[in-house]
Amino acid sequence: MLIERGYKKVRPLAGGLDAWIDAGYEVEVFEKAS
Amino acid sequence: MSKLVAYVTQYGMALVFANVLVEQIGIPIPALPTLIVAGALARDGKLSLSGLIFAAAVASLAADSIWYALGRRYGNRVLKTLCRVSLSPDSCVRHTESIFERWGMASLVASKFITGFSTVAPPLAGAMGAGLPSFLFYDLLGTVLWAGGGLLIGFIFHRAIDDVLSFLEGMGTGALYLLGAGLLLFVLYKWWQRRRFYKALRMARITVEQLRALFEKGEKPVVVDVRAAGERLRDPRRIPGATTMDVTELDAKLPGISPEVEVVLYCT
């Protein structure tokens, strides 16, 4: 959908959030309202 | 009229049960054609309509209850495994959760009519903590409507279906080869579609190391958490600076993002 709207550089993150956490990189926490 | 019809009449109930069970487990062998043929035979008085609905309901509830129990026990891990073998693994979890959040347990009814979603909905209901009585009620309602619909089509168009069965009978064993070849082609097509999708996805993906390197270089890609709201509530962690964007929010949020900037999307 983003590409259809003209965004040229759209990439999914391989492994998603789990891969980011498993790699030991820092995370933030969403506020409850989000 | 024929050996073929006699065979289907003899094993019709078992065929419907087996086909519905197999489809609900997740194997891509559609049960609808079987239901339609069974409906036509029921119209001709060769099979019991209520018995067919009962067989379909028992088969569907059996398979769905297993998925539901797995969803309750293992949560999103089951869903991710299922979505991994689906056509659109990246959007699968997010998409199905969005449907579920929007429609609640009623989506179990609608799921029976949506290819792919019918297998994903029961474990999703389990993962989202739906109660067993409520799950059984909506799942049964959906199954009866779906199976009843297929049987009804056969019931209404029984003459046309009888003609097709007669034609197949005329082909002798060739009919079995034709049906087998059709099924094989269908499964091969699905497999090829998925393989092509994965190839395209692998080429387009960014790894966590590459994203981290972008941050360290001072580049500022827009990182978007595309998980459904319910999933974010269950696990509120996010990649630093990530924003959220639902399909319904595209018009509101996209104007603030330049089309030239790199956008990285992630789910679980």
Tab-separated table of C-alpha atoms in Angstrom:
chain	number	residue	atom	x	y	z
A	1	MET	CA	0.000	0.000	0.000
A	2	LEU	CA	2.873	2.352	0.766
A	3	ILE	CA	4.529	1.530	-2.560
A	4	GLU	CA	1.235	2.255	-4.316
A	5	ARG	CA	1.311	5.675	-2.666
A	6	GLY	CA	4.721	6.543	-4.058
A	7	TYR	CA	7.054	5.343	-1.325
A	8	LYS	CA	10.073	3.879	-3.085
A	9	LYS	CA	12.061	2.421	-0.209
A	10	VAL	CA	9.786	0.191	1.825
A	11	ARG	CA	11.288	-2.890	3.422
A	12	PRO	CA	9.913	-5.357	5.967
A	13	LEU	CA	12.249	-6.208	8.838
A	14	ALA	CA	13.387	-9.834	8.580
A	15	GLY	CA	12.292	-11.678	11.710
A	16	GLY	CA	10.340	-8.674	12.974
A	17	LEU	CA	10.481	-7.400	16.543
A	18	ASP	CA	11.444	-10.843	17.856
A	19	ALA	CA	14.655	-10.821	15.796
A	20	TRP	CA	15.492	-7.314	17.027
A	21	ILE	CA	15.036	-8.384	20.675
A	22	ASP	CA	16.881	-11.668	20.144
A	23	ALA	CA	19.835	-9.716	18.751
A	24	GLY	CA	20.035	-7.908	22.091
A	25	TYR	CA	19.278	-4.447	20.751
A	26	GLU	CA	17.527	-1.935	22.955
A	27	VAL	CA	13.752	-1.495	22.952
A	28	GLU	CA	11.321	1.099	24.181
A	29	VAL	CA	7.908	0.535	25.707
A	30	PHE	CA	4.722	1.975	24.239
A	31	GLU	CA	2.582	4.159	26.455
A	32	LYS	CA	-0.662	2.365	27.345
A	33	ALA	CA	-2.703	4.785	25.260
A	34	SER	CA	-0.912	3.895	22.015
B	1	MET	CA	-27.097	-44.273	-12.078
B	2	SER	CA	-23.500	-45.262	-11.970
B	3	LYS	CA	-20.636	-46.778	-10.073
B	4	LEU	CA	-19.219	-43.364	-9.347
B	5	VAL	CA	-22.461	-42.116	-7.809
B	6	ALA	CA	-22.858	-45.397	-5.953
B	7	TYR	CA	-19.360	-44.988	-4.573
B	8	VAL	CA	-19.932	-41.380	-3.517
B	9	THR	CA	-23.314	-42.343	-2.061
B	10	GLN	CA	-21.779	-45.188	-0.079
B	11	TYR	CA	-18.918	-43.126	1.319
B	12	GLY	CA	-20.458	-39.637	1.039
B	13	MET	CA	-20.706	-39.023	4.749
B	14	ALA	CA	-17.155	-40.204	5.368
B	15	LEU	CA	-15.860	-38.191	2.388
B	16	VAL	CA	-17.465	-35.001	3.697
B	17	PHE	CA	-16.106	-35.661	7.182
B	18	ALA	CA	-12.585	-36.393	5.923
B	19	ASN	CA	-12.475	-33.488	3.479
B	20	VAL	CA	-13.712	-30.911	6.008
B	21	LEU	CA	-11.322	-32.252	8.645
B	22	VAL	CA	-8.355	-32.115	6.276
B	23	GLU	CA	-9.173	-28.590	5.098
B	24	GLN	CA	-9.691	-27.265	8.617
B	25	ILE	CA	-6.399	-28.783	9.715
B	26	GLY	CA	-4.806	-26.574	7.081
B	27	ILE	CA	-4.154	-28.873	4.129
B	28	PRO	CA	-5.223	-27.032	0.951
B	29	ILE	CA	-7.802	-29.525	-0.291
B	30	PRO	CA	-11.031	-27.517	-0.582
B	31	ALA	CA	-14.113	-29.189	0.868
B	32	LEU	CA	-16.633	-27.035	-0.954
B	33	PRO	CA	-16.783	-29.178	-4.157
B	34	THR	CA	-17.386	-32.285	-2.033
B	35	LEU	CA	-20.144	-30.493	-0.127
B	36	ILE	CA	-21.789	-29.374	-3.367
B	37	VAL	CA	-21.776	-32.899	-4.820
B	38	ALA	CA	-23.053	-34.279	-1.518
B	39	GLY	CA	-25.822	-31.653	-1.548
B	40	ALA	CA	-26.904	-32.779	-5.013
B	41	LEU	CA	-26.994	-36.406	-3.885
B	42	ALA	CA	-28.999	-35.379	-0.811
B	43	ARG	CA	-31.521	-33.706	-3.130
B	44	ASP	CA	-31.802	-36.985	-5.021
B	45	GLY	CA	-32.490	-38.748	-1.720
B	46	LYS	CA	-29.208	-40.675	-1.782
B	47	LEU	CA	-27.695	-39.003	1.284
B	48	SER	CA	-29.127	-37.492	4.440
B	49	LEU	CA	-28.833	-33.685	4.513
B	50	SER	CA	-28.890	-33.463	8.303
B	51	GLY	CA	-26.332	-36.281	8.490
B	52	LEU	CA	-24.015	-34.391	6.117
B	53	ILE	CA	-24.275	-31.186	8.145
B	54	PHE	CA	-23.599	-33.210	11.285
B	55	ALA	CA	-20.524	-34.859	9.709
B	56	ALA	CA	-19.174	-31.481	8.542
B	57	ALA	CA	-19.825	-29.887	11.943
B	58	VAL	CA	-18.108	-32.685	13.879
B	59	ALA	CA	-15.090	-32.635	11.545
B	60	SER	CA	-14.780	-28.863	11.674
B	61	LEU	CA	-15.207	-28.646	15.440
B	62	ALA	CA	-12.654	-31.412	15.951
B	63	ALA	CA	-9.961	-29.688	13.890
B	64	ASP	CA	-10.812	-26.186	15.124
B	65	SER	CA	-10.829	-27.257	18.774
B	66	ILE	CA	-7.298	-28.598	18.406
B	67	TRP	CA	-6.146	-25.275	16.901
B	68	TYR	CA	-8.043	-23.351	19.573
B	69	ALA	CA	-6.387	-25.383	22.369
B	70	LEU	CA	-2.959	-24.877	20.770
B	71	GLY	CA	-3.654	-21.138	20.506
B	72	ARG	CA	-4.618	-20.972	24.177
B	73	ARG	CA	-1.540	-22.891	25.232
B	74	TYR	CA	1.122	-21.444	22.958
B	75	GLY	CA	-0.392	-18.073	22.047
B	76	ASN	CA	1.045	-16.226	19.104
B	77	ARG	CA	3.700	-18.845	18.444
B	78	VAL	CA	1.051	-21.115	16.910
B	79	LEU	CA	-0.227	-18.251	14.837
B	80	LYS	CA	3.218	-17.402	13.581
B	81	THR	CA	3.854	-21.017	12.623
B	82	LEU	CA	0.564	-21.153	10.726
B	83	CYS	CA	1.233	-17.832	9.040
B	84	ARG	CA	4.712	-18.985	8.057
B	85	VAL	CA	3.132	-21.548	5.746
B	86	SER	CA	0.484	-19.115	4.519
B	87	LEU	CA	0.741	-17.116	1.334
B	88	SER	CA	1.500	-13.804	3.093
B	89	PRO	CA	3.414	-14.627	6.245
B	90	ASP	CA	4.387	-11.057	7.105
B	91	SER	CA	0.909	-9.626	6.968
B	92	CYS	CA	-0.889	-12.774	8.068
B	93	VAL	CA	-0.759	-12.299	11.853
B	94	ARG	CA	-1.426	-8.582	11.662
B	95	HIS	CA	-4.254	-8.976	9.165
B	96	THR	CA	-6.037	-11.743	11.041
B	97	GLU	CA	-5.698	-9.927	14.365
B	98	SER	CA	-7.167	-6.786	12.827
B	99	ILE	CA	-10.168	-8.743	11.578
B	100	PHE	CA	-10.610	-10.342	14.978
B	101	GLU	CA	-10.322	-7.044	16.839
B	102	ARG	CA	-12.858	-5.443	14.546
B	103	TRP	CA	-15.462	-8.227	14.497
B	104	GLY	CA	-14.770	-10.088	17.728
B	105	MET	CA	-16.065	-13.647	17.968
B	106	ALA	CA	-18.375	-13.051	14.994
B	107	SER	CA	-15.256	-13.209	12.808
B	108	LEU	CA	-15.221	-16.955	13.544
B	109	VAL	CA	-18.474	-17.184	11.581
B	110	ALA	CA	-17.133	-15.122	8.671
B	111	SER	CA	-13.786	-16.958	8.737
B	112	LYS	CA	-15.344	-20.104	7.292
B	113	PHE	CA	-15.985	-18.226	4.062
B	114	ILE	CA	-12.484	-16.740	3.749
B	115	THR	CA	-9.738	-18.975	2.364
B	116	GLY	CA	-6.816	-19.222	4.755
B	117	PHE	CA	-8.527	-17.336	7.563
B	118	SER	CA	-10.672	-20.350	8.461
B	119	THR	CA	-7.602	-22.206	9.749
B	120	VAL	CA	-6.030	-19.174	11.416
B	121	ALA	CA	-9.141	-17.928	13.253
B	122	PRO	CA	-9.471	-20.772	15.841
B	123	PRO	CA	-5.900	-20.522	17.213
B	124	LEU	CA	-6.252	-16.750	17.150
B	125	ALA	CA	-9.411	-17.028	19.278
B	126	GLY	CA	-7.442	-19.195	21.697
B	127	ALA	CA	-4.461	-16.842	21.746
B	128	MET	CA	-6.740	-13.898	22.459
B	129	GLY	CA	-8.277	-15.680	25.441
B	130	ALA	CA	-11.756	-16.339	24.044
B	131	GLY	CA	-13.869	-18.573	26.313
B	132	LEU	CA	-14.515	-22.154	25.181
B	133	PRO	CA	-18.361	-22.001	25.176
B	134	SER	CA	-18.317	-18.812	23.120
B	135	PHE	CA	-15.737	-20.289	20.733
B	136	LEU	CA	-17.749	-23.488	20.257
B	137	PHE	CA	-20.965	-21.559	19.650
B	138	TYR	CA	-19.569	-19.227	16.976
B	139	ASP	CA	-17.447	-21.916	15.369
B	140	LEU	CA	-20.423	-24.244	15.126
B	141	LEU	CA	-22.616	-21.463	13.767
B	142	GLY	CA	-20.023	-20.629	11.106
B	143	THR	CA	-19.595	-24.285	10.154
B	144	VAL	CA	-23.324	-24.907	9.828
B	145	LEU	CA	-23.741	-21.802	7.635
B	146	TRP	CA	-20.713	-22.635	5.494
B	147	ALA	CA	-21.374	-26.362	5.093
B	148	GLY	CA	-25.102	-25.714	4.759
B	149	GLY	CA	-24.376	-23.164	2.027
B	150	GLY	CA	-22.273	-25.651	0.058
B	151	LEU	CA	-24.896	-28.354	0.419
B	152	LEU	CA	-27.610	-25.898	-0.564
B	153	ILE	CA	-25.778	-25.018	-3.789
B	154	GLY	CA	-25.663	-28.729	-4.632
B	155	PHE	CA	-29.284	-29.064	-3.611
B	156	ILE	CA	-30.372	-26.279	-5.971
B	157	PHE	CA	-28.140	-27.202	-8.919
B	158	HIS	CA	-28.492	-30.967	-8.540
B	159	ARG	CA	-29.408	-31.521	-12.190
B	160	ALA	CA	-26.239	-29.850	-13.443
B	161	ILE	CA	-24.165	-31.760	-10.905
B	162	ASP	CA	-25.823	-35.043	-11.898
B	163	ASP	CA	-24.819	-34.254	-15.498
B	164	VAL	CA	-21.223	-33.643	-14.453
B	165	LEU	CA	-21.189	-36.903	-12.472
B	166	SER	CA	-22.618	-38.751	-15.487
B	167	PHE	CA	-19.933	-37.218	-17.688
B	168	LEU	CA	-17.225	-38.260	-15.256
B	169	GLU	CA	-18.745	-41.730	-15.065
B	170	GLY	CA	-18.558	-41.942	-18.855
B	171	MET	CA	-14.833	-41.269	-18.618
B	172	GLY	CA	-14.332	-44.324	-16.429
B	173	THR	CA	-11.050	-44.354	-14.489
B	174	GLY	CA	-9.958	-41.377	-16.591
B	175	ALA	CA	-12.207	-39.245	-14.366
B	176	LEU	CA	-10.172	-40.171	-11.319
B	177	TYR	CA	-6.952	-39.253	-13.121
B	178	LEU	CA	-8.528	-35.971	-14.223
B	179	LEU	CA	-9.646	-35.092	-10.691
B	180	GLY	CA	-6.286	-36.158	-9.273
B	181	ALA	CA	-4.421	-34.093	-11.866
B	182	GLY	CA	-6.629	-31.085	-11.114
B	183	LEU	CA	-5.931	-31.373	-7.400
B	184	LEU	CA	-2.212	-31.807	-8.000
B	185	LEU	CA	-2.125	-28.747	-10.257
B	186	PHE	CA	-3.984	-26.725	-7.625
B	187	VAL	CA	-1.511	-27.678	-4.876
B	188	LEU	CA	1.476	-27.073	-7.187
B	189	TYR	CA	0.121	-23.654	-8.132
B	190	LYS	CA	-0.251	-22.722	-4.447
B	191	TRP	CA	3.258	-23.941	-3.723
B	192	TRP	CA	4.719	-22.012	-6.662
B	193	GLN	CA	2.835	-18.850	-5.619
B	194	ARG	CA	4.227	-19.074	-2.110
B	195	ARG	CA	7.737	-19.793	-3.317
B	196	ARG	CA	7.637	-16.724	-5.593
B	197	PHE	CA	6.331	-14.615	-2.724
B	198	TYR	CA	9.124	-15.751	-0.419
B	199	LYS	CA	11.743	-15.039	-3.079
B	200	ALA	CA	10.449	-11.516	-3.585
B	201	LEU	CA	10.271	-11.003	0.159
B	202	ARG	CA	13.833	-12.206	0.741
B	203	MET	CA	15.128	-9.756	-1.846
B	204	ALA	CA	13.287	-6.839	-0.296
B	205	ARG	CA	13.886	-7.477	3.390
B	206	ILE	CA	16.209	-5.601	5.705
B	207	THR	CA	17.950	-7.508	8.495
B	208	VAL	CA	18.134	-6.286	12.080
B	209	GLU	CA	21.896	-5.798	11.653
B	210	GLN	CA	21.340	-3.617	8.586
B	211	LEU	CA	18.722	-1.552	10.428
B	212	ARG	CA	21.034	-1.144	13.404
B	213	ALA	CA	23.825	-0.048	11.037
B	214	LEU	CA	21.509	2.596	9.552
B	215	PHE	CA	20.852	3.979	13.041
B	216	GLU	CA	24.570	4.028	13.837
B	217	LYS	CA	25.332	5.871	10.590
B	218	GLY	CA	22.894	8.561	11.690
B	219	GLU	CA	20.382	7.781	8.977
B	220	LYS	CA	16.825	8.052	10.128
B	221	PRO	CA	14.554	5.514	8.490
B	222	VAL	CA	10.923	5.680	9.504
B	223	VAL	CA	10.339	2.516	11.508
B	224	VAL	CA	6.698	1.479	11.629
B	225	ASP	CA	5.232	-1.063	14.043
B	226	VAL	CA	2.392	-2.623	12.050
B	227	ARG	CA	1.196	-5.003	14.725
B	228	ALA	CA	-2.492	-4.880	15.610
B	229	ALA	CA	-3.435	-2.799	18.646
B	230	GLY	CA	-4.210	-5.893	20.716
B	231	GLU	CA	-0.800	-7.368	20.014
B	232	ARG	CA	0.899	-4.104	21.041
B	233	LEU	CA	-1.045	-4.190	24.309
B	234	ARG	CA	0.128	-7.724	25.010
B	235	ASP	CA	3.724	-6.873	24.195
B	236	PRO	CA	4.270	-3.101	24.445
B	237	ARG	CA	7.962	-3.235	23.492
B	238	ARG	CA	9.005	-1.482	20.297
B	239	ILE	CA	12.106	-0.603	18.338
B	240	PRO	CA	13.283	2.829	19.577
B	241	GLY	CA	11.504	5.623	17.764
B	242	ALA	CA	9.066	3.304	16.021
B	243	THR	CA	5.686	4.705	15.174
B	244	THR	CA	2.444	2.806	14.730
B	245	MET	CA	0.318	2.819	11.632
B	246	ASP	CA	-2.889	0.979	10.970
B	247	VAL	CA	-4.369	0.641	7.488
B	248	THR	CA	-7.119	3.042	8.526
B	249	GLU	CA	-4.544	5.636	9.591
B	250	LEU	CA	-2.631	5.831	6.302
B	251	ASP	CA	-4.334	9.011	5.117
B	252	ALA	CA	-3.815	10.715	8.452
B	253	LYS	CA	-0.200	9.725	9.038
B	254	LEU	CA	1.405	9.461	5.591
B	255	PRO	CA	1.391	13.193	4.786
B	256	GLY	CA	3.948	13.628	7.559
B	257	ILE	CA	6.365	11.160	5.929
B	258	SER	CA	8.349	12.043	2.810
B	259	PRO	CA	8.045	9.471	-0.020
B	260	GLU	CA	11.849	9.668	-0.388
B	261	VAL	CA	12.585	8.424	3.100
B	262	GLU	CA	13.301	4.753	3.819
B	263	VAL	CA	10.420	3.007	5.582
B	264	VAL	CA	11.016	-0.156	7.609
B	265	LEU	CA	7.971	-2.159	8.650
B	266	TYR	CA	7.935	-4.770	11.350
B	267	CYS	CA	5.489	-7.010	13.161
B	268	THR	CA	6.317	-9.724	15.699
